[in-house]
mmCIF file of C-alpha atoms and ligand atoms in Angstrom:
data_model
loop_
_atom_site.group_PDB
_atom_site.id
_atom_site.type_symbol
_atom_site.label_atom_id
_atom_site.label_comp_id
_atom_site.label_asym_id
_atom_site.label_seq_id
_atom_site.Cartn_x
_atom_site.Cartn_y
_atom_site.Cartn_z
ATOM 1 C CA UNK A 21 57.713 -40.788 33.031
ATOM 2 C CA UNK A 22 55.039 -40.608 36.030
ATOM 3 C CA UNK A 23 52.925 -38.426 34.388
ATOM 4 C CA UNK A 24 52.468 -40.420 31.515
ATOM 5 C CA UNK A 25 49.206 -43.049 31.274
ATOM 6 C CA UNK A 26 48.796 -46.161 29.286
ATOM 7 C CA UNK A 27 45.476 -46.643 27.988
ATOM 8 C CA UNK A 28 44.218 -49.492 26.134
ATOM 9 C CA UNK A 29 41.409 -47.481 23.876
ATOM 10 C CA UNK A 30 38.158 -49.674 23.833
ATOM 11 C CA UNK A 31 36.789 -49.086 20.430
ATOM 12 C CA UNK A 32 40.185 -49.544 18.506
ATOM 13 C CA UNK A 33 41.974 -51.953 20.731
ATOM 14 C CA UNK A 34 45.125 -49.958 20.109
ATOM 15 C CA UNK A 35 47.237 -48.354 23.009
ATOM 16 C CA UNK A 36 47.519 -44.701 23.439
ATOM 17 C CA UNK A 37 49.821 -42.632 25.370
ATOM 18 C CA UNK A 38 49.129 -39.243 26.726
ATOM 19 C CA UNK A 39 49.237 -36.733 29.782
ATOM 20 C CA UNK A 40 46.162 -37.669 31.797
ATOM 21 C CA UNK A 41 43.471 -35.406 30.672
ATOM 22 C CA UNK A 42 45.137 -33.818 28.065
ATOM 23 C CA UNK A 43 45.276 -36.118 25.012
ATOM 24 C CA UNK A 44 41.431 -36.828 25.945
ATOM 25 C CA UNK A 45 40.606 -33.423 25.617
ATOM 26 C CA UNK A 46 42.226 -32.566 22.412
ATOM 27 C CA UNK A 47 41.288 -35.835 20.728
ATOM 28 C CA UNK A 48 37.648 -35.171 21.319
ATOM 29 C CA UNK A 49 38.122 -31.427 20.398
ATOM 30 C CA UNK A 50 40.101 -33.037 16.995
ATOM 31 C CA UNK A 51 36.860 -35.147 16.536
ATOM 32 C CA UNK A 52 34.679 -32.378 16.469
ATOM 33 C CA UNK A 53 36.368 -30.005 14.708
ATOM 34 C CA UNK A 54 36.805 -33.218 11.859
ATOM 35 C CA UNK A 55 32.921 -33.040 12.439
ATOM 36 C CA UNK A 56 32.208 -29.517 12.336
ATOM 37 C CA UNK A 57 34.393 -29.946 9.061
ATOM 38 C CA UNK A 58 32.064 -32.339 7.662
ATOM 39 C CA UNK A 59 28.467 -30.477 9.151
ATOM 40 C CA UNK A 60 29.543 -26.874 7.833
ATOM 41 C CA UNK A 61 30.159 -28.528 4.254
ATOM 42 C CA UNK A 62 26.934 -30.858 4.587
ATOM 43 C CA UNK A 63 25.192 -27.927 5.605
ATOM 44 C CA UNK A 64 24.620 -29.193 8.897
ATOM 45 C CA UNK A 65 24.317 -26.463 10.322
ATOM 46 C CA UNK A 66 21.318 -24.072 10.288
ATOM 47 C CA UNK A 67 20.650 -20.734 11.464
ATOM 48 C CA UNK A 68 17.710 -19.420 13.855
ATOM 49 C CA UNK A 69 16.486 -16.118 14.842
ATOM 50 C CA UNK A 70 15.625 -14.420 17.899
ATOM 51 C CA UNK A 71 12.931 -11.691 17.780
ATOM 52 C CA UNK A 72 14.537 -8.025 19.292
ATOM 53 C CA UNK A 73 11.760 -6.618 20.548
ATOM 54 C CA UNK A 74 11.202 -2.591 20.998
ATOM 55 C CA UNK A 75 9.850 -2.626 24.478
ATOM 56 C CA UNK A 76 7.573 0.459 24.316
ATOM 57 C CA UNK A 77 5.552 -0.575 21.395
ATOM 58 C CA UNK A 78 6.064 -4.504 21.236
ATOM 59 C CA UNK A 79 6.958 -4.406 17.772
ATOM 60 C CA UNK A 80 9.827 -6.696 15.849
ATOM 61 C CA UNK A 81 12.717 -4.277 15.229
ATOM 62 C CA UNK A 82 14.820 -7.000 14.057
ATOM 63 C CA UNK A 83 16.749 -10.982 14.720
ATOM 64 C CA UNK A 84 19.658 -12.197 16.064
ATOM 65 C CA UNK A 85 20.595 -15.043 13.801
ATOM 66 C CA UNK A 86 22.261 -17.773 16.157
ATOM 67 C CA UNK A 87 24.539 -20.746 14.878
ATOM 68 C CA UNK A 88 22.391 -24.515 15.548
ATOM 69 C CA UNK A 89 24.007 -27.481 14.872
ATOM 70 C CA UNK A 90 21.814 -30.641 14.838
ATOM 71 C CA UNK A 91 24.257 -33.895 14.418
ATOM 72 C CA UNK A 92 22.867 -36.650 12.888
ATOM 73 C CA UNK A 93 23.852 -39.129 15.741
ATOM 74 C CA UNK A 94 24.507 -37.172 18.901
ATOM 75 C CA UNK A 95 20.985 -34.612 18.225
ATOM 76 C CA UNK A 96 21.663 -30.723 18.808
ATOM 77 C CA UNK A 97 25.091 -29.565 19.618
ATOM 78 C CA UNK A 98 24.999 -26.257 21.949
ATOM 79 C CA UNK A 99 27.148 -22.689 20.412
ATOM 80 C CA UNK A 100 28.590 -22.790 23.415
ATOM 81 C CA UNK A 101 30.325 -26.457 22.985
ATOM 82 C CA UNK A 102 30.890 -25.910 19.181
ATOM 83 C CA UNK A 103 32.035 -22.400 18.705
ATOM 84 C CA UNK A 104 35.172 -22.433 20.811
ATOM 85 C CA UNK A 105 36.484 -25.167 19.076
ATOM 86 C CA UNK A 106 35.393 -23.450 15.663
ATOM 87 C CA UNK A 107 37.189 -20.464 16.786
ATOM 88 C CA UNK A 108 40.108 -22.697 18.061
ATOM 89 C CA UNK A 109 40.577 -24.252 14.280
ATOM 90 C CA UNK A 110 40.103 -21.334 12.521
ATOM 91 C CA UNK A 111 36.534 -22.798 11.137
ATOM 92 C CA UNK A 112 34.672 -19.968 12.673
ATOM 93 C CA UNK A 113 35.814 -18.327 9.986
ATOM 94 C CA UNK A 114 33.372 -20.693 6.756
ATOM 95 C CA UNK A 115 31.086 -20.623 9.697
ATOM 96 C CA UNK A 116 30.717 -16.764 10.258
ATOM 97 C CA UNK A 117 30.558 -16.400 6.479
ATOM 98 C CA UNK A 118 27.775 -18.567 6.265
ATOM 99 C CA UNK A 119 25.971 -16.935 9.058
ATOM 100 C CA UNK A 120 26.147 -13.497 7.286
ATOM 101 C CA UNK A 121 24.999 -14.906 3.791
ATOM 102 C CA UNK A 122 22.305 -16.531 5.443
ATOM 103 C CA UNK A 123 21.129 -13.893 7.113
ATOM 104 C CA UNK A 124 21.328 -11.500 4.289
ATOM 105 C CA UNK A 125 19.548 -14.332 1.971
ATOM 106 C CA UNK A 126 16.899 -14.540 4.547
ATOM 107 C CA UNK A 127 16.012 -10.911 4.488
ATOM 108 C CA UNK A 128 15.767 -11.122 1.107
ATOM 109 C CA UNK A 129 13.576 -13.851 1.304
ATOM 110 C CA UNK A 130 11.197 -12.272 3.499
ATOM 111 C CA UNK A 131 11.578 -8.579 1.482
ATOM 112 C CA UNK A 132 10.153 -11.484 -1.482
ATOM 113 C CA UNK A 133 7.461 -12.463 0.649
ATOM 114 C CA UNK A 134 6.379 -9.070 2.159
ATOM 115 C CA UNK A 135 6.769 -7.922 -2.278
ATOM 116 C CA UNK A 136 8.292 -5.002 -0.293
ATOM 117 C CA UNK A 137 11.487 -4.044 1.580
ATOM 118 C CA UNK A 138 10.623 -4.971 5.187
ATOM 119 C CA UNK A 139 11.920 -2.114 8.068
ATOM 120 C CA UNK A 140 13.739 -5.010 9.812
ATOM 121 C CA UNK A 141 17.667 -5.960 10.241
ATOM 122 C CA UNK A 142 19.396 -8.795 11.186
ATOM 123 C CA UNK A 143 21.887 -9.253 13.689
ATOM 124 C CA UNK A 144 24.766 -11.462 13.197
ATOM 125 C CA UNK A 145 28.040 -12.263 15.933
ATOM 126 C CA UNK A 146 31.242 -11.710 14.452
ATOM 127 C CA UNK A 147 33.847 -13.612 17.044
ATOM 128 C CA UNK A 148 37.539 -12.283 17.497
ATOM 129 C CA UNK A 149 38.534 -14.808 15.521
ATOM 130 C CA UNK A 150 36.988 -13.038 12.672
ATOM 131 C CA UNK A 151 38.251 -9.604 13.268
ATOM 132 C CA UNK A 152 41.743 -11.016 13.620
ATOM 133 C CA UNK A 153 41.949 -12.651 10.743
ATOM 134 C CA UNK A 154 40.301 -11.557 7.926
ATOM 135 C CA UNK A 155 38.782 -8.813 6.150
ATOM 136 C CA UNK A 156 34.972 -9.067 7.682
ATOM 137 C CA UNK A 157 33.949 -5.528 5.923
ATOM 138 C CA UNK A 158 34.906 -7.607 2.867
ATOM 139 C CA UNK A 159 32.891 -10.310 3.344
ATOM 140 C CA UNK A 160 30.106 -8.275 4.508
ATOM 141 C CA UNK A 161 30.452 -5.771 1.362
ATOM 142 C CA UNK A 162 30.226 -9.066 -1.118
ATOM 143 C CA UNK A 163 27.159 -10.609 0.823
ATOM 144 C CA UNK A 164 25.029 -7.160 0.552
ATOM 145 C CA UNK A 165 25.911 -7.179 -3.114
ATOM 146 C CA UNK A 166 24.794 -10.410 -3.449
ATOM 147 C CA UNK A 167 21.529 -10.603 -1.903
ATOM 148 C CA UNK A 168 20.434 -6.942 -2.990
ATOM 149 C CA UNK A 169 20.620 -6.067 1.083
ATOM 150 C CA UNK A 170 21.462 -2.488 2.273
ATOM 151 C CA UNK A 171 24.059 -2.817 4.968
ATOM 152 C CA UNK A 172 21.797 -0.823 7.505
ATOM 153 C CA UNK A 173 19.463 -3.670 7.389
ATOM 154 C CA UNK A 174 22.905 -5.897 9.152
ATOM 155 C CA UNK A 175 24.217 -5.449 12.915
ATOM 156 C CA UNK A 176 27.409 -6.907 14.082
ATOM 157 C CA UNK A 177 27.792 -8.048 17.442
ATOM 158 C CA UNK A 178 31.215 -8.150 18.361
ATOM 159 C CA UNK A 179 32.714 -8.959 22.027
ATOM 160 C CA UNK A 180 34.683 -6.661 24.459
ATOM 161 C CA UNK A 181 37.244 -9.097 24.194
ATOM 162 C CA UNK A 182 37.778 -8.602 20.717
ATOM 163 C CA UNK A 183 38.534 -4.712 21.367
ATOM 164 C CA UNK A 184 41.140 -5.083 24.212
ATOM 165 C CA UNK A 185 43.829 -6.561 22.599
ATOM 166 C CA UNK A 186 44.066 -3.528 20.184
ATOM 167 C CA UNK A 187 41.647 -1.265 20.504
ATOM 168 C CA UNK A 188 43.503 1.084 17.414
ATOM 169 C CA UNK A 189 42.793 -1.738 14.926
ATOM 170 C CA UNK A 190 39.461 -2.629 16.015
ATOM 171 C CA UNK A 191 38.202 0.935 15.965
ATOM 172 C CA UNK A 192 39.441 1.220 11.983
ATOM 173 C CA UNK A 193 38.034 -2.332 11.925
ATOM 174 C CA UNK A 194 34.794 -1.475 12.594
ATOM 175 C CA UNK A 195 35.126 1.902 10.741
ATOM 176 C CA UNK A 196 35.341 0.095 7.366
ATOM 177 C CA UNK A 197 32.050 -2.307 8.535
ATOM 178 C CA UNK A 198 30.409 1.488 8.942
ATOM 179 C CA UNK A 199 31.265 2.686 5.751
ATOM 180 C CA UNK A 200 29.018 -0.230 4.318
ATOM 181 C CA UNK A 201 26.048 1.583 6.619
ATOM 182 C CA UNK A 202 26.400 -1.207 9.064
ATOM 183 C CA UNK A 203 25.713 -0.868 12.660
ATOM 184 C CA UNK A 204 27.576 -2.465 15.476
ATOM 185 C CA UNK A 205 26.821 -3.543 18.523
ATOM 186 C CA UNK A 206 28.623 -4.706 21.622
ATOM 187 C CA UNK A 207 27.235 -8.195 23.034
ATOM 188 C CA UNK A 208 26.969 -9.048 26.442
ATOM 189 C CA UNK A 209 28.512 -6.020 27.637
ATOM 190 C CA UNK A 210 29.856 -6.038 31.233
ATOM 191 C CA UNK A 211 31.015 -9.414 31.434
ATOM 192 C CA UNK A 212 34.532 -8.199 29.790
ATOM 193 C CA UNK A 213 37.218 -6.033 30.966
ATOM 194 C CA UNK A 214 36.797 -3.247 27.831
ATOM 195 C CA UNK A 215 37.673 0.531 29.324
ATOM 196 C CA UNK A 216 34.849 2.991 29.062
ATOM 197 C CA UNK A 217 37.710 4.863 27.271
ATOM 198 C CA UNK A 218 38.260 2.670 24.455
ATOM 199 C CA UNK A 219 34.417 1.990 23.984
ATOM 200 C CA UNK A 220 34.207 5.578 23.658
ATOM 201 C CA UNK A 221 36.950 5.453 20.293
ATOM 202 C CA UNK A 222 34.507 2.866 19.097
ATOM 203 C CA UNK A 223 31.912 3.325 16.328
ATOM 204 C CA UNK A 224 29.473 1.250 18.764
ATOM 205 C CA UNK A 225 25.283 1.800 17.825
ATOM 206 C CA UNK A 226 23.802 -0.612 20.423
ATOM 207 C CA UNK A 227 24.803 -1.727 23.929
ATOM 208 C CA UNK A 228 23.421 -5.343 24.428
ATOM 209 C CA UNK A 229 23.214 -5.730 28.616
ATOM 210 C CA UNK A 230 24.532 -9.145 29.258
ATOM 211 C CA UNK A 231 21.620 -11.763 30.794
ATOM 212 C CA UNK A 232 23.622 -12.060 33.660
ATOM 213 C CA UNK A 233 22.548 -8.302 35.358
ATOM 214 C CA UNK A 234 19.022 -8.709 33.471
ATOM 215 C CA UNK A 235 18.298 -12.262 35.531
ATOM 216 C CA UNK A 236 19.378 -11.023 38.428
ATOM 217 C CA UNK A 237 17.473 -7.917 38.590
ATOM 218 C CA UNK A 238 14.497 -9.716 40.158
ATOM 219 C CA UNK A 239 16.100 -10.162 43.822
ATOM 220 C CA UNK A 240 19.402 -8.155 43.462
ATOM 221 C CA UNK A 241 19.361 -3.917 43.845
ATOM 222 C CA UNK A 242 23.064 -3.808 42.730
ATOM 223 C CA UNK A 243 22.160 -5.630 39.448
ATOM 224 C CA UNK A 244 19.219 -3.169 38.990
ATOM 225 C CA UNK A 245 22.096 -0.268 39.763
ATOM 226 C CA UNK A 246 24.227 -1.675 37.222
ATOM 227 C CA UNK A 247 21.559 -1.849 34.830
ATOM 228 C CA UNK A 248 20.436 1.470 35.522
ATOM 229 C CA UNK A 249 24.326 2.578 35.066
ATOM 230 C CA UNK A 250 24.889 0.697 31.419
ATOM 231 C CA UNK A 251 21.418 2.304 30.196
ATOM 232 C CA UNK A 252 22.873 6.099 31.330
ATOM 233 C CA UNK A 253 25.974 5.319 30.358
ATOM 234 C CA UNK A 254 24.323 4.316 26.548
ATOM 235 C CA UNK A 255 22.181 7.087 26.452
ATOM 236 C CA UNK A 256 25.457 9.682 27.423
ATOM 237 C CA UNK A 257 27.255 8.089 24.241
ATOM 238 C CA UNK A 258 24.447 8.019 22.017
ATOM 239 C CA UNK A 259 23.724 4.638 21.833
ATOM 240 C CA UNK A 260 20.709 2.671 21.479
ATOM 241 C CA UNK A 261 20.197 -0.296 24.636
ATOM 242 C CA UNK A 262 19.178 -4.057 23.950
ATOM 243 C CA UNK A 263 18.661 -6.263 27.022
ATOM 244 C CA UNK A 264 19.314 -10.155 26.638
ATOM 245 C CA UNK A 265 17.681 -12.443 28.449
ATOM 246 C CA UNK A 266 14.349 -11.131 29.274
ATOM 247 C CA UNK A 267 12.100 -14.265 30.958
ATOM 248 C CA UNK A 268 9.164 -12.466 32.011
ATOM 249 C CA UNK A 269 7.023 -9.664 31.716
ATOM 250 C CA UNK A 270 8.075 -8.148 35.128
ATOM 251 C CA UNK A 271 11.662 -7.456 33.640
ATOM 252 C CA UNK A 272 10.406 -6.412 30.159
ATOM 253 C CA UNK A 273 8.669 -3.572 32.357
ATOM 254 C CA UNK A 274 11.276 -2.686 34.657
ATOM 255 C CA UNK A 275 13.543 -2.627 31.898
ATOM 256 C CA UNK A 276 10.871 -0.532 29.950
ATOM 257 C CA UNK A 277 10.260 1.943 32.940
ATOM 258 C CA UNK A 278 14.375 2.233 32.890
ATOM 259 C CA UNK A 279 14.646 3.337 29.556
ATOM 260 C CA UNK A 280 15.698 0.270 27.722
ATOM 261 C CA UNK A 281 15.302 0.236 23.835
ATOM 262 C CA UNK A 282 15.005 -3.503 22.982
ATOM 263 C CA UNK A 283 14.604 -6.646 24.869
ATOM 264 C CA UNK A 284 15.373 -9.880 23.660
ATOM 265 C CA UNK A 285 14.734 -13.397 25.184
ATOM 266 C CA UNK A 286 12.324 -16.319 26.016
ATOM 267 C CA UNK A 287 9.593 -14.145 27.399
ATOM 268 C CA UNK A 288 8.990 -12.830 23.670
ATOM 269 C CA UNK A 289 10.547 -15.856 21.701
ATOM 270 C CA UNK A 290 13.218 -18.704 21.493
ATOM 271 C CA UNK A 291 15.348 -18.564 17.949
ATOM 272 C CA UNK A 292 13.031 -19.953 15.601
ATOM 273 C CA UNK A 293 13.663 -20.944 12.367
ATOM 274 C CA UNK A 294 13.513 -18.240 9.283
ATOM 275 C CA UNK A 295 9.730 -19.418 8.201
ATOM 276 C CA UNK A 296 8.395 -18.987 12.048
ATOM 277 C CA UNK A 297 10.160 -15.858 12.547
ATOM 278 C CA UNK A 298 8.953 -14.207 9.096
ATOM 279 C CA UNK A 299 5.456 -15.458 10.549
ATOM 280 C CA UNK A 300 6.238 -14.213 14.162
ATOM 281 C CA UNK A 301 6.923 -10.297 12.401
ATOM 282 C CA UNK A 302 3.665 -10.313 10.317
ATOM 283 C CA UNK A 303 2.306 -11.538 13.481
ATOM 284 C CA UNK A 304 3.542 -8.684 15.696
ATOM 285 C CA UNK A 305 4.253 -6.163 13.284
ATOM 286 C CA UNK A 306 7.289 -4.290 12.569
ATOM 287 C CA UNK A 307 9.147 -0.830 13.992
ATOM 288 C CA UNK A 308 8.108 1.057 11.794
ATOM 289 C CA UNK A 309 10.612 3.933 10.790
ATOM 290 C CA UNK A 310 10.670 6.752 12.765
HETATM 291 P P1 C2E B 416 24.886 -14.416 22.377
HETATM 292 O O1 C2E B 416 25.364 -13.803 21.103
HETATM 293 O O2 C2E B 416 24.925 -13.560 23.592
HETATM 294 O O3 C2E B 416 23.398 -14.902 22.066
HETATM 295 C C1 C2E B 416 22.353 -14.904 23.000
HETATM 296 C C2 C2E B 416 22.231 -16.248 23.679
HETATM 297 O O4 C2E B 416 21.317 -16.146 24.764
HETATM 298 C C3 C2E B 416 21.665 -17.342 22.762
HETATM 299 O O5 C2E B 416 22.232 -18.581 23.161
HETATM 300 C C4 C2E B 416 20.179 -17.299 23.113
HETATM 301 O O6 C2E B 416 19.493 -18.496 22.790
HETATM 302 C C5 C2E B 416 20.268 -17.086 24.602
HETATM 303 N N1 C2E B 416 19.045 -16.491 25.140
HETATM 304 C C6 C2E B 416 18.245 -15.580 24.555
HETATM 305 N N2 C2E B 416 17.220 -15.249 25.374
HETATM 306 C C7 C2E B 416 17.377 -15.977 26.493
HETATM 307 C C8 C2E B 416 16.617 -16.068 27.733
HETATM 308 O O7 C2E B 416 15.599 -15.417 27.934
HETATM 309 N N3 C2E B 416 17.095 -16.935 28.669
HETATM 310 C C9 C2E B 416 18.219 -17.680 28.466
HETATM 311 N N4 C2E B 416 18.579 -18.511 29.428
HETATM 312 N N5 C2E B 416 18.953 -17.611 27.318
HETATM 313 C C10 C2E B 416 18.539 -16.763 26.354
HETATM 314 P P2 C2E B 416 22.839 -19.612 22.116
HETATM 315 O O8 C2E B 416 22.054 -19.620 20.850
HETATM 316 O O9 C2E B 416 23.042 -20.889 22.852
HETATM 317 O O10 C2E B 416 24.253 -18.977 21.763
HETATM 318 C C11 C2E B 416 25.246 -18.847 22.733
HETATM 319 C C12 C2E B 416 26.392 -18.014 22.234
HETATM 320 O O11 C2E B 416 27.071 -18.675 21.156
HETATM 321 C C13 C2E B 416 25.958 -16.667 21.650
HETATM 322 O O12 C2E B 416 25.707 -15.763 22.689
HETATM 323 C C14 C2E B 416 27.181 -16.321 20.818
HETATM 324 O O13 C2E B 416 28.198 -15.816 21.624
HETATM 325 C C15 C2E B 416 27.596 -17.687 20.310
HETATM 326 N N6 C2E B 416 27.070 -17.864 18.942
HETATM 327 C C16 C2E B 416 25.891 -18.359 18.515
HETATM 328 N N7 C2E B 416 25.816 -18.340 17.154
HETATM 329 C C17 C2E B 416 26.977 -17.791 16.719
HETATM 330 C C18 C2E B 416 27.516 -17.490 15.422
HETATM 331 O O14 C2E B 416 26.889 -17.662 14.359
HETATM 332 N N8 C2E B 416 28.790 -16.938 15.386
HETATM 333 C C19 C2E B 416 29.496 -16.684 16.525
HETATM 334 N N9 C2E B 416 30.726 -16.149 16.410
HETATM 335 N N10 C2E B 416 29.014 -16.958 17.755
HETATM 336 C C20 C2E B 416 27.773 -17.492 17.856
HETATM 337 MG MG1 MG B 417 25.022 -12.099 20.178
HETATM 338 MG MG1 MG B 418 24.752 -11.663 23.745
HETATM 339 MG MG1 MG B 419 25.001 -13.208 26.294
#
């Protein structure tokens, strides 16, 4: 019918039919999830980590370990490109394994270097994906027994998104990740549609402020207001603040002056990989417990 193309494909030389648009799409999602496939099991992919930086003090209070995929042919492929379509084929699910082992093997690793147990913790993301479909406090409990890690050295970050569907199942959920002494945190919070209600079931430690409100801060009074809100609203509900995207020393002190915990961003480091970050912490020191 009218909506259907012909296309003569000019690698193969063989036609192909499909909705305009659509067959494009998924055929190039297909090829990269084949791909993604192939880089997971090739171990492609590697893990950085982001400094989180306690503003008062400028020490290292811990990483967030982000996903980097560098292909072969095409160079670096962006989270935001690959994890949807890991999420859509159900490999965010090898892929969020491997991010917790790694990050638990890299503490390790550093606790080996240090020859003592370093007051730091990793941050991981845990997508929706995750939460929906398997046991993640399972997975978690195995990789702390492996590497020798105690589970209050791990945060989760999980999404508002993966609360609203049911917010019953995600509170017992992340119950079972805090009986392993885990702490969670809520990413980029205010860019979802979660109730204050049903963040107020959850067993949430940490309130990341999405980059979004911190960027604008500069030239915008309502983004400052909302800022001011989230880190009153934290403090109410006992939880501790972490703002993303800080870019430059003006916002690490405004967000300082407001009462912010942590900041995290490029005005105190990129992701770097495990060796630079072990030497950015013995560099700037770590939190030390209070
Ligand atoms: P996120 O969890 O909110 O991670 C923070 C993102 O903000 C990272 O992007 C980081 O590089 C970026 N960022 C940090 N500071 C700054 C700054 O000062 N300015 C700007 N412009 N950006 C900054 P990245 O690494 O590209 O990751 C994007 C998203 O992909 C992450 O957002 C997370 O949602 C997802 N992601 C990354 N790795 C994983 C993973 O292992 N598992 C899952 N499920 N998702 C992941
Ligand atoms: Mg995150
Ligand atoms: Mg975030
Ligand atoms: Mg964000």
């Amino acid at each position: 019918h009218g909506q259907v193309a012909l296309k003569q494909a000019k690698k193969s030389g063989r036609i192909e039919i499909y909705q305009p648009g659509e067959l494009a799409h998924a055929r190039r999602g297909l090829r990269m999830e084949t791909e993604l496939r192939q880089a997971i099991d090739n171990g492609e992919i590697r893990f950085d980590f982001q400094p989180l930086v306690e503003l008062r003090s400028g020490r290292v209070a811990g990483f967030e370990a982000l996903a980097r995929w560098s292909h072969p042919e095409r160079g670096a492929i962006q989270p935001a490109d690959f994890i949807p379509v890991a999420e859509e084929s159900g490999l965010i699910l090898p892929l969020g394994q491997l991010a917790i082992d790694t990050a638990l093997r890299t503490l390790a690793d550093w606790d080996r270097q240090a020859g003592s147990t370093l007051p730091v913790y990793i941050s991981v993301n845990v997508s929706p994906v995750q939460l929906a479909r398997e046991s993640v406090a399972t997975v978690v409990s195995d990789a702390l027994a492996r590497h020798g890690i105690d589970g209050s050295r791990l945060t989760l970050e999980v999404t508002e998104s993966s609360i609203i569907a049911d917010p019953d199942r995600a509170a017992r959920l992340l119950g079972e990740l805090k009986a392993h002494s885990c702490r969670i945190a809520m990413d980029d919070f205010g860019t979802g549609y979660s109730s204050l209600a049903s963040l107020q079931k959850l067993p949430i430690d940490v309130l990341k402020i999405d980059r979004q409100f911190v960027a604008a801060m500069h030239d915008d009074r309502d983004s400052t207001a909302i800022v001011r809100a989230i880190l009153a609203m934290a403090s109410a509900l006992g939880m501790k603040t972490i703002a993303e995207g800080i870019e430059d020393q003006s916002a690490a002190n405004l967000l300082d002056v407001l009462g912010c915990d942590i900041g995290q961003g490029f005005w105190f480091a990129r992701a770097i990989q495990a060796d630079a970050a072990f030497a950015f912490l013995q560099q700037h020191g770590f939190k030390r417990a209070a």
